Amino acid sequence: MNASIKPIAFNTIQQHVLERQRRLHPEATGEFNWLLGGITLATKVISDQVRRAGLVDVLGTTGETNVQGEVVQKLDVIANETIAASLGYRDNVGIMVSEEDDEPRILKELDAKAKYIVLFDPLDGSSNIDVNVSIGTIFSVLQRREGIEAGRVMDHILQPGYQQVAAGYVIYSSSTVMAYTTGDGVHMFTLDPAIGVYRLHRENITMPPMGRTYSVNEAYFAQFPKGIREYLKWTKTEEAGGYGQRYIGSLVADFHRTLLKGGVFLYPPTRKAPKGKLRLLYEANPLAFIAEQAGGAATDGTQRILDKIPAALHERTPLVIGSKAEVDRVLSFWQS
Ligand code: AHM
Ligand code: MG
């Protein structure tokens, strides 16, 4: 080859996972890569639908409400079925759990082959779909447990977040970006629309250890616990040194900014949602795994999110997540 012609360097997400596995886990079978391929394929299809919303008939509601009592958007359904179809072909996925489904989808008897359980919020921030604000997909991956009697599906699903083997999210925004972790740091990829692949953008991301930005729906101020109200009042004092506030109303987008720029995202208990609004298994857990892998923290106000033992599929949790020092500061107000 002509020495002056260099091959175009690109590192796709699949290559990245393979390369790290060979280096860090030579015993790995490549099965996780196959599973991740199902998720990346589905999110490329969703990204395409989101980009063409308005041109094709995907905007608006289906006229139904989901198990959580929320209005179902057409794109929610499209995203849900796209992920289900894509993962359904992966013979190593035994169970799927989605925010949009009342019950888990049992694809295969859980055995050594179908060892993965994938939990996801297919389209987070759906209320923002019709107004072109960033939305996203969040996913969490667990493995079936050993020694569980046949048919006891929930025993496999209701595992604490520290048992996750992988987690990630995709944000459909000015570009489509995926971040994931398998417990070896957080890595970020941008979807290259020209060739339809996710290309490495940043490896081993670390969250700034502190940041003077808080992200909360402050319209609920009067409904928040006293300690949270005290923290929010304090951020406006001279002593605090000048805080900024950012709130998009899509968890993925608010988290993505917090991961890159630092600060804290809060969805505390409110009178309307005394256990918080966000779901433990497929919203709080995967983002908490990513936050911790990036050096940040996530708590429900009394304990680490990843230590929570879930009791129900669609369980909700309060969530304070972000830079370690800022999460600790919120806790110091909330717990005093
Ligand atoms: P969704 O999963 O039904 O879209 O709901 C979760 C969303 C999050 O993305 C966001 O953080 C939160 O709801 C916003 O809630 P609120 O409108 O109460 O501020
Ligand atoms: Mg959501």
mmCIF file of C-alpha atoms and ligand atoms in Angstrom:
data_model
loop_
_atom_site.group_PDB
_atom_site.id
_atom_site.type_symbol
_atom_site.label_atom_id
_atom_site.label_comp_id
_atom_site.label_asym_id
_atom_site.label_seq_id
_atom_site.Cartn_x
_atom_site.Cartn_y
_atom_site.Cartn_z
ATOM 1 C CA MET A 1 0.000 0.000 0.000
ATOM 2 C CA ASN A 2 1.166 3.518 -0.728
ATOM 3 C CA ALA A 3 2.665 4.680 2.585
ATOM 4 C CA SER A 4 1.235 8.165 2.163
ATOM 5 C CA ILE A 5 -2.329 6.807 2.100
ATOM 6 C CA LYS A 6 -3.513 6.144 5.622
ATOM 7 C CA PRO A 7 -6.604 3.990 6.279
ATOM 8 C CA ILE A 8 -9.459 5.997 7.763
ATOM 9 C CA ALA A 9 -9.299 5.392 11.515
ATOM 10 C CA PHE A 10 -12.642 4.566 13.059
ATOM 11 C CA ASN A 11 -13.506 2.691 16.181
ATOM 12 C CA THR A 12 -17.048 1.382 16.206
ATOM 13 C CA ILE A 13 -18.804 0.414 19.396
ATOM 14 C CA GLN A 14 -18.545 -3.282 18.511
ATOM 15 C CA GLN A 15 -14.816 -3.009 17.822
ATOM 16 C CA HIS A 16 -14.363 -1.081 21.035
ATOM 17 C CA VAL A 17 -16.125 -3.729 23.124
ATOM 18 C CA LEU A 18 -14.181 -6.537 21.431
ATOM 19 C CA GLU A 19 -10.872 -4.793 21.867
ATOM 20 C CA ARG A 20 -11.479 -4.125 25.567
ATOM 21 C CA GLN A 21 -12.719 -7.661 26.161
ATOM 22 C CA ARG A 22 -9.609 -9.144 24.563
ATOM 23 C CA ARG A 23 -7.440 -6.925 26.720
ATOM 24 C CA LEU A 24 -9.334 -6.971 30.029
ATOM 25 C CA HIS A 25 -11.467 -10.155 29.899
ATOM 26 C CA PRO A 26 -9.835 -12.684 27.584
ATOM 27 C CA GLU A 27 -12.293 -15.324 28.870
ATOM 28 C CA ALA A 28 -15.314 -13.407 27.426
ATOM 29 C CA THR A 29 -17.317 -15.255 24.786
ATOM 30 C CA GLY A 30 -18.399 -12.228 22.731
ATOM 31 C CA GLU A 31 -22.023 -12.815 23.737
ATOM 32 C CA PHE A 32 -22.367 -9.381 25.263
ATOM 33 C CA ASN A 33 -21.272 -7.818 22.007
ATOM 34 C CA TRP A 34 -24.036 -9.727 20.226
ATOM 35 C CA LEU A 35 -26.565 -8.399 22.754
ATOM 36 C CA LEU A 36 -25.257 -4.850 22.451
ATOM 37 C CA GLY A 37 -25.591 -5.181 18.672
ATOM 38 C CA GLY A 38 -29.342 -5.687 19.191
ATOM 39 C CA ILE A 39 -29.567 -2.502 21.245
ATOM 40 C CA THR A 40 -27.485 -0.388 18.853
ATOM 41 C CA LEU A 41 -29.495 -1.593 15.850
ATOM 42 C CA ALA A 42 -32.792 -0.702 17.549
ATOM 43 C CA THR A 43 -31.581 2.733 18.620
ATOM 44 C CA LYS A 44 -30.449 3.526 15.071
ATOM 45 C CA VAL A 45 -33.969 2.759 13.866
ATOM 46 C CA ILE A 46 -35.469 4.882 16.663
ATOM 47 C CA SER A 47 -33.039 7.710 15.906
ATOM 48 C CA ASP A 48 -34.165 7.660 12.285
ATOM 49 C CA GLN A 49 -37.845 7.778 13.295
ATOM 50 C CA VAL A 50 -37.195 10.642 15.718
ATOM 51 C CA ARG A 51 -35.348 12.621 13.009
ATOM 52 C CA ARG A 52 -38.226 12.144 10.563
ATOM 53 C CA ALA A 53 -40.980 12.893 13.067
ATOM 54 C CA GLY A 54 -43.257 15.403 11.401
ATOM 55 C CA LEU A 55 -42.573 13.873 7.974
ATOM 56 C CA VAL A 56 -44.003 10.491 8.847
ATOM 57 C CA ASP A 57 -46.993 9.792 11.054
ATOM 58 C CA VAL A 58 -45.244 9.194 14.377
ATOM 59 C CA LEU A 59 -46.177 12.283 16.413
ATOM 60 C CA GLY A 60 -49.029 12.511 18.891
ATOM 61 C CA THR A 61 -50.610 10.044 21.241
ATOM 62 C CA THR A 62 -52.104 6.609 20.698
ATOM 63 C CA GLY A 63 -55.067 7.587 22.857
ATOM 64 C CA GLU A 64 -54.014 5.033 25.499
ATOM 65 C CA THR A 65 -52.377 5.236 28.906
ATOM 66 C CA ASN A 66 -49.692 2.811 30.075
ATOM 67 C CA VAL A 67 -49.447 0.803 33.289
ATOM 68 C CA GLN A 68 -48.009 3.878 35.016
ATOM 69 C CA GLY A 69 -51.069 5.933 34.082
ATOM 70 C CA GLU A 70 -49.111 8.029 31.565
ATOM 71 C CA VAL A 71 -50.316 8.999 28.120
ATOM 72 C CA VAL A 72 -48.722 6.757 25.488
ATOM 73 C CA GLN A 73 -47.130 8.547 22.535
ATOM 74 C CA LYS A 74 -46.959 6.847 19.129
ATOM 75 C CA LEU A 75 -43.167 7.050 19.232
ATOM 76 C CA ASP A 76 -43.189 5.302 22.638
ATOM 77 C CA VAL A 77 -44.854 2.321 21.015
ATOM 78 C CA ILE A 78 -42.601 2.365 17.960
ATOM 79 C CA ALA A 79 -39.486 2.519 20.143
ATOM 80 C CA ASN A 80 -40.750 -0.254 22.419
ATOM 81 C CA GLU A 81 -41.606 -2.629 19.590
ATOM 82 C CA THR A 82 -38.363 -1.837 17.744
ATOM 83 C CA ILE A 83 -36.243 -2.775 20.753
ATOM 84 C CA ALA A 84 -38.371 -5.848 21.466
ATOM 85 C CA ALA A 85 -38.066 -7.046 17.861
ATOM 86 C CA SER A 86 -34.346 -6.417 17.725
ATOM 87 C CA LEU A 87 -33.578 -8.130 21.038
ATOM 88 C CA GLY A 88 -36.041 -10.916 20.303
ATOM 89 C CA TYR A 89 -33.621 -12.238 17.691
ATOM 90 C CA ARG A 90 -30.780 -12.464 20.187
ATOM 91 C CA ASP A 91 -30.820 -16.002 21.539
ATOM 92 C CA ASN A 92 -28.963 -14.952 24.667
ATOM 93 C CA VAL A 93 -31.804 -12.653 25.870
ATOM 94 C CA GLY A 94 -34.287 -14.516 28.068
ATOM 95 C CA ILE A 95 -36.467 -11.715 29.480
ATOM 96 C CA MET A 96 -37.248 -8.127 28.519
ATOM 97 C CA VAL A 97 -38.743 -5.550 30.850
ATOM 98 C CA SER A 98 -39.998 -2.247 29.457
ATOM 99 C CA GLU A 99 -41.531 0.854 30.940
ATOM 100 C CA GLU A 100 -44.258 0.486 28.344
ATOM 101 C CA ASP A 101 -45.193 -3.123 29.166
ATOM 102 C CA ASP A 102 -47.301 -4.110 32.178
ATOM 103 C CA GLU A 103 -45.535 -7.453 32.489
ATOM 104 C CA PRO A 104 -42.091 -8.780 31.548
ATOM 105 C CA ARG A 105 -41.806 -10.410 28.123
ATOM 106 C CA ILE A 106 -40.507 -13.925 28.551
ATOM 107 C CA LEU A 107 -38.701 -14.775 25.356
ATOM 108 C CA LYS A 108 -37.050 -18.007 26.326
ATOM 109 C CA GLU A 109 -36.718 -20.265 29.295
ATOM 110 C CA LEU A 110 -33.801 -18.824 31.256
ATOM 111 C CA ASP A 111 -30.915 -21.188 30.771
ATOM 112 C CA ALA A 112 -27.182 -20.889 30.338
ATOM 113 C CA LYS A 113 -27.733 -19.757 26.752
ATOM 114 C CA ALA A 114 -30.483 -17.167 27.317
ATOM 115 C CA LYS A 115 -28.733 -15.683 30.302
ATOM 116 C CA TYR A 116 -29.428 -11.970 29.876
ATOM 117 C CA ILE A 117 -32.324 -9.887 31.154
ATOM 118 C CA VAL A 118 -32.650 -6.497 29.456
ATOM 119 C CA LEU A 119 -34.642 -3.730 31.143
ATOM 120 C CA PHE A 120 -35.309 -0.492 29.325
ATOM 121 C CA ASP A 121 -37.163 2.761 29.023
ATOM 122 C CA PRO A 122 -37.633 2.794 25.239
ATOM 123 C CA LEU A 123 -38.228 6.515 24.906
ATOM 124 C CA ASP A 124 -37.564 8.609 27.961
ATOM 125 C CA GLY A 125 -38.950 12.124 28.105
ATOM 126 C CA SER A 126 -41.905 11.299 25.864
ATOM 127 C CA SER A 127 -43.738 14.449 26.824
ATOM 128 C CA ASN A 128 -40.995 16.294 24.887
ATOM 129 C CA ILE A 129 -41.421 14.338 21.641
ATOM 130 C CA ASP A 130 -43.844 16.672 19.924
ATOM 131 C CA VAL A 131 -41.748 19.776 20.625
ATOM 132 C CA ASN A 132 -38.387 18.563 19.274
ATOM 133 C CA VAL A 133 -36.650 18.509 22.637
ATOM 134 C CA SER A 134 -33.987 15.848 23.320
ATOM 135 C CA ILE A 135 -35.295 12.423 24.290
ATOM 136 C CA GLY A 136 -33.548 9.118 24.888
ATOM 137 C CA THR A 137 -33.447 5.370 25.480
ATOM 138 C CA ILE A 138 -32.102 3.926 28.746
ATOM 139 C CA PHE A 139 -31.109 0.283 29.254
ATOM 140 C CA SER A 140 -29.895 -2.011 32.002
ATOM 141 C CA VAL A 141 -28.583 -5.558 31.624
ATOM 142 C CA LEU A 142 -28.744 -8.241 34.312
ATOM 143 C CA GLN A 143 -27.873 -11.915 34.238
ATOM 144 C CA ARG A 144 -30.178 -14.712 35.356
ATOM 145 C CA ARG A 145 -29.528 -15.841 38.894
ATOM 146 C CA GLU A 146 -28.309 -19.296 39.784
ATOM 147 C CA GLY A 147 -30.406 -21.624 41.915
ATOM 148 C CA ILE A 148 -33.848 -20.113 41.228
ATOM 149 C CA GLU A 149 -36.764 -22.527 40.782
ATOM 150 C CA ALA A 150 -38.209 -22.733 37.282
ATOM 151 C CA GLY A 151 -41.002 -20.239 36.654
ATOM 152 C CA ARG A 152 -39.933 -17.750 39.357
ATOM 153 C CA VAL A 153 -39.280 -15.053 36.796
ATOM 154 C CA MET A 154 -39.493 -12.097 39.184
ATOM 155 C CA ASP A 155 -36.674 -13.533 41.309
ATOM 156 C CA HIS A 156 -34.399 -13.119 38.310
ATOM 157 C CA ILE A 157 -35.597 -9.603 37.537
ATOM 158 C CA LEU A 158 -35.772 -7.985 40.980
ATOM 159 C CA GLN A 159 -32.032 -7.712 41.544
ATOM 160 C CA PRO A 160 -30.305 -4.713 43.118
ATOM 161 C CA GLY A 161 -28.535 -2.344 40.733
ATOM 162 C CA TYR A 162 -25.047 -3.372 41.826
ATOM 163 C CA GLN A 163 -25.703 -6.670 40.023
ATOM 164 C CA GLN A 164 -26.000 -4.955 36.632
ATOM 165 C CA VAL A 165 -23.515 -6.311 34.099
ATOM 166 C CA ALA A 166 -24.012 -3.370 31.761
ATOM 167 C CA ALA A 167 -26.013 -0.176 31.419
ATOM 168 C CA GLY A 168 -26.286 2.661 28.983
ATOM 169 C CA TYR A 169 -28.351 5.306 27.311
ATOM 170 C CA VAL A 170 -28.813 6.889 23.919
ATOM 171 C CA ILE A 171 -29.701 10.543 23.540
ATOM 172 C CA TYR A 172 -31.496 11.639 20.352
ATOM 173 C CA SER A 173 -30.382 15.241 20.170
ATOM 174 C CA SER A 174 -28.322 17.529 17.913
ATOM 175 C CA SER A 175 -26.503 14.252 17.288
ATOM 176 C CA THR A 176 -27.336 10.745 18.469
ATOM 177 C CA VAL A 177 -24.961 9.693 21.228
ATOM 178 C CA MET A 178 -24.644 6.420 23.127
ATOM 179 C CA ALA A 179 -22.908 6.010 26.481
ATOM 180 C CA TYR A 180 -22.412 2.612 28.105
ATOM 181 C CA THR A 181 -20.566 0.882 30.894
ATOM 182 C CA THR A 182 -19.823 -2.739 31.695
ATOM 183 C CA GLY A 183 -18.099 -1.776 34.935
ATOM 184 C CA ASP A 184 -14.852 -0.794 33.213
ATOM 185 C CA GLY A 185 -15.468 2.940 32.881
ATOM 186 C CA VAL A 186 -17.930 4.902 30.770
ATOM 187 C CA HIS A 187 -17.471 5.202 27.023
ATOM 188 C CA MET A 188 -19.306 7.444 24.594
ATOM 189 C CA PHE A 189 -20.062 7.050 20.888
ATOM 190 C CA THR A 190 -21.663 9.268 18.262
ATOM 191 C CA LEU A 191 -23.854 7.834 15.533
ATOM 192 C CA ASP A 192 -22.269 8.629 12.176
ATOM 193 C CA PRO A 193 -25.324 9.066 9.949
ATOM 194 C CA ALA A 194 -23.252 8.685 6.778
ATOM 195 C CA ILE A 195 -22.326 5.078 7.477
ATOM 196 C CA GLY A 196 -24.867 4.185 10.187
ATOM 197 C CA VAL A 197 -22.420 3.157 12.895
ATOM 198 C CA TYR A 198 -21.655 4.423 16.376
ATOM 199 C CA ARG A 199 -18.086 5.727 16.426
ATOM 200 C CA LEU A 200 -15.977 6.245 19.525
ATOM 201 C CA HIS A 201 -16.089 9.770 20.756
ATOM 202 C CA ARG A 202 -14.769 9.638 24.336
ATOM 203 C CA GLU A 203 -13.329 6.840 26.436
ATOM 204 C CA ASN A 204 -13.230 6.562 30.254
ATOM 205 C CA ILE A 205 -15.366 9.609 30.905
ATOM 206 C CA THR A 206 -15.111 11.144 34.340
ATOM 207 C CA MET A 207 -17.796 13.378 35.786
ATOM 208 C CA PRO A 208 -16.455 16.656 37.185
ATOM 209 C CA PRO A 209 -16.183 16.050 40.959
ATOM 210 C CA MET A 210 -18.215 19.170 41.670
ATOM 211 C CA GLY A 211 -20.359 21.609 39.735
ATOM 212 C CA ARG A 212 -22.524 24.597 40.567
ATOM 213 C CA THR A 213 -25.536 23.561 38.482
ATOM 214 C CA TYR A 214 -28.698 22.006 39.858
ATOM 215 C CA SER A 215 -31.355 20.397 37.721
ATOM 216 C CA VAL A 216 -34.822 20.019 39.186
ATOM 217 C CA ASN A 217 -38.432 20.843 38.384
ATOM 218 C CA GLU A 218 -38.553 23.748 40.814
ATOM 219 C CA ALA A 219 -42.271 24.270 40.196
ATOM 220 C CA TYR A 220 -42.757 21.501 42.786
ATOM 221 C CA PHE A 221 -40.725 23.465 45.384
ATOM 222 C CA ALA A 222 -43.556 23.646 47.937
ATOM 223 C CA GLN A 223 -44.065 19.862 47.693
ATOM 224 C CA PHE A 224 -40.408 18.893 48.285
ATOM 225 C CA PRO A 225 -39.087 17.640 51.666
ATOM 226 C CA LYS A 226 -37.806 20.425 53.909
ATOM 227 C CA GLY A 227 -34.119 19.523 53.412
ATOM 228 C CA ILE A 228 -34.423 19.777 49.626
ATOM 229 C CA ARG A 229 -36.138 23.162 49.984
ATOM 230 C CA GLU A 230 -33.295 24.285 52.251
ATOM 231 C CA TYR A 231 -30.674 23.158 49.699
ATOM 232 C CA LEU A 232 -32.461 24.997 46.887
ATOM 233 C CA LYS A 233 -32.713 28.154 49.019
ATOM 234 C CA TRP A 234 -29.020 27.880 49.889
ATOM 235 C CA THR A 235 -27.987 27.729 46.192
ATOM 236 C CA LYS A 236 -29.296 31.282 45.835
ATOM 237 C CA THR A 237 -27.261 32.707 48.708
ATOM 238 C CA GLU A 238 -24.055 34.672 48.437
ATOM 239 C CA GLU A 239 -22.257 31.947 50.373
ATOM 240 C CA ALA A 240 -23.082 29.424 47.616
ATOM 241 C CA GLY A 241 -21.067 31.477 45.149
ATOM 242 C CA GLY A 242 -23.398 31.585 42.159
ATOM 243 C CA TYR A 243 -25.318 28.524 40.993
ATOM 244 C CA GLY A 244 -26.996 27.973 37.635
ATOM 245 C CA GLN A 245 -30.174 26.011 37.027
ATOM 246 C CA ARG A 246 -30.895 23.773 34.017
ATOM 247 C CA TYR A 247 -33.928 21.541 33.538
ATOM 248 C CA ILE A 248 -34.885 19.966 30.252
ATOM 249 C CA GLY A 249 -37.510 17.551 31.560
ATOM 250 C CA SER A 250 -35.955 14.533 29.813
ATOM 251 C CA LEU A 251 -33.973 12.533 32.337
ATOM 252 C CA VAL A 252 -31.506 11.296 29.705
ATOM 253 C CA ALA A 253 -30.750 14.834 28.541
ATOM 254 C CA ASP A 254 -30.491 16.279 32.046
ATOM 255 C CA PHE A 255 -28.249 13.386 33.090
ATOM 256 C CA HIS A 256 -26.077 13.642 29.968
ATOM 257 C CA ARG A 257 -25.352 17.303 30.694
ATOM 258 C CA THR A 258 -24.681 16.548 34.361
ATOM 259 C CA LEU A 259 -22.273 13.738 33.407
ATOM 260 C CA LEU A 260 -20.265 15.991 31.117
ATOM 261 C CA LYS A 261 -20.461 19.320 32.932
ATOM 262 C CA GLY A 262 -20.960 18.339 36.573
ATOM 263 C CA GLY A 263 -23.630 19.397 39.056
ATOM 264 C CA VAL A 264 -26.630 17.526 40.355
ATOM 265 C CA PHE A 265 -29.971 16.279 39.041
ATOM 266 C CA LEU A 266 -32.787 15.855 41.563
ATOM 267 C CA TYR A 267 -36.215 14.264 41.403
ATOM 268 C CA PRO A 268 -37.172 14.216 45.090
ATOM 269 C CA PRO A 269 -40.424 12.892 46.556
ATOM 270 C CA THR A 270 -43.355 15.245 46.038
ATOM 271 C CA ARG A 271 -46.864 15.255 47.498
ATOM 272 C CA LYS A 272 -48.126 13.952 44.152
ATOM 273 C CA ALA A 273 -45.368 11.327 43.859
ATOM 274 C CA PRO A 274 -44.332 10.489 47.451
ATOM 275 C CA LYS A 275 -41.878 7.822 46.252
ATOM 276 C CA GLY A 276 -40.526 10.028 43.492
ATOM 277 C CA LYS A 277 -41.460 9.716 39.829
ATOM 278 C CA LEU A 278 -38.543 7.916 38.240
ATOM 279 C CA ARG A 279 -38.411 4.162 37.920
ATOM 280 C CA LEU A 280 -35.728 2.199 39.758
ATOM 281 C CA LEU A 281 -35.063 -0.706 37.420
ATOM 282 C CA TYR A 282 -34.717 0.970 34.045
ATOM 283 C CA GLU A 283 -34.119 4.661 34.824
ATOM 284 C CA ALA A 284 -32.355 5.171 38.174
ATOM 285 C CA ASN A 285 -30.276 1.954 38.259
ATOM 286 C CA PRO A 286 -28.622 2.213 34.831
ATOM 287 C CA LEU A 287 -27.867 5.924 35.247
ATOM 288 C CA ALA A 288 -26.560 5.328 38.786
ATOM 289 C CA PHE A 289 -24.207 2.629 37.428
ATOM 290 C CA ILE A 290 -22.912 5.056 34.808
ATOM 291 C CA ALA A 291 -22.620 7.914 37.327
ATOM 292 C CA GLU A 292 -20.583 5.798 39.739
ATOM 293 C CA GLN A 293 -18.382 4.446 36.956
ATOM 294 C CA ALA A 294 -17.640 8.058 36.024
ATOM 295 C CA GLY A 295 -16.765 8.952 39.631
ATOM 296 C CA GLY A 296 -20.167 10.423 40.531
ATOM 297 C CA ALA A 297 -22.839 9.270 42.974
ATOM 298 C CA ALA A 298 -26.556 8.450 43.114
ATOM 299 C CA THR A 299 -28.820 8.194 46.148
ATOM 300 C CA ASP A 300 -32.516 8.106 47.046
ATOM 301 C CA GLY A 301 -31.855 10.291 50.109
ATOM 302 C CA THR A 302 -31.416 7.367 52.481
ATOM 303 C CA GLN A 303 -29.302 4.888 50.568
ATOM 304 C CA ARG A 304 -27.176 4.347 47.485
ATOM 305 C CA ILE A 305 -29.435 3.684 44.493
ATOM 306 C CA LEU A 306 -27.417 0.607 43.487
ATOM 307 C CA ASP A 307 -28.015 -1.010 46.904
ATOM 308 C CA LYS A 308 -31.807 -0.784 46.745
ATOM 309 C CA ILE A 309 -33.569 -4.157 46.701
ATOM 310 C CA PRO A 310 -36.458 -3.784 44.267
ATOM 311 C CA ALA A 311 -39.858 -5.112 45.289
ATOM 312 C CA ALA A 312 -41.830 -4.419 42.110
ATOM 313 C CA LEU A 313 -41.240 -4.211 38.391
ATOM 314 C CA HIS A 314 -42.228 -0.579 37.916
ATOM 315 C CA GLU A 315 -41.098 0.613 41.358
ATOM 316 C CA ARG A 316 -40.377 4.322 41.667
ATOM 317 C CA THR A 317 -37.600 5.980 43.588
ATOM 318 C CA PRO A 318 -36.486 9.465 44.559
ATOM 319 C CA LEU A 319 -33.237 10.256 42.736
ATOM 320 C CA VAL A 320 -30.336 12.594 43.454
ATOM 321 C CA ILE A 321 -27.529 11.938 40.967
ATOM 322 C CA GLY A 322 -24.427 13.743 39.786
ATOM 323 C CA SER A 323 -21.053 15.013 40.949
ATOM 324 C CA LYS A 324 -20.031 13.310 44.163
ATOM 325 C CA ALA A 325 -19.471 16.533 46.140
ATOM 326 C CA GLU A 326 -22.791 18.034 45.052
ATOM 327 C CA VAL A 327 -24.761 14.864 45.838
ATOM 328 C CA ASP A 328 -23.108 14.868 49.286
ATOM 329 C CA ARG A 329 -24.058 18.512 49.722
ATOM 330 C CA VAL A 330 -27.718 17.796 48.908
ATOM 331 C CA LEU A 331 -27.639 14.919 51.415
ATOM 332 C CA SER A 332 -26.140 17.146 54.096
ATOM 333 C CA PHE A 333 -29.193 19.411 53.824
ATOM 334 C CA TRP A 334 -31.709 16.588 53.362
ATOM 335 C CA GLN A 335 -30.489 14.442 56.245
ATOM 336 C CA SER A 336 -30.039 17.204 58.811
HETATM 337 P P1 AHM B 1 -41.217 9.190 31.064
HETATM 338 O O1 AHM B 1 -40.301 8.015 31.245
HETATM 339 O O2 AHM B 1 -42.657 8.793 31.050
HETATM 340 O O3 AHM B 1 -40.837 10.029 29.901
HETATM 341 O O4 AHM B 1 -41.131 10.102 32.412
HETATM 342 C C1 AHM B 1 -39.908 10.388 32.970
HETATM 343 C C2 AHM B 1 -39.557 11.830 32.711
HETATM 344 C C3 AHM B 1 -38.071 12.043 32.856
HETATM 345 O O5 AHM B 1 -37.447 11.965 31.620
HETATM 346 C C4 AHM B 1 -37.972 13.445 33.436
HETATM 347 O O6 AHM B 1 -36.836 13.588 34.240
HETATM 348 C C5 AHM B 1 -39.238 13.557 34.236
HETATM 349 O O7 AHM B 1 -40.154 12.637 33.683
HETATM 350 C C6 AHM B 1 -39.829 14.928 34.162
HETATM 351 O O8 AHM B 1 -40.933 14.989 35.026
HETATM 352 P P2 AHM B 1 -41.651 16.377 35.378
HETATM 353 O O9 AHM B 1 -42.420 16.749 34.147
HETATM 354 O O10 AHM B 1 -42.525 16.042 36.548
HETATM 355 O O11 AHM B 1 -40.593 17.386 35.718
HETATM 356 MG MG MG B 2 -38.567 7.589 31.369
#
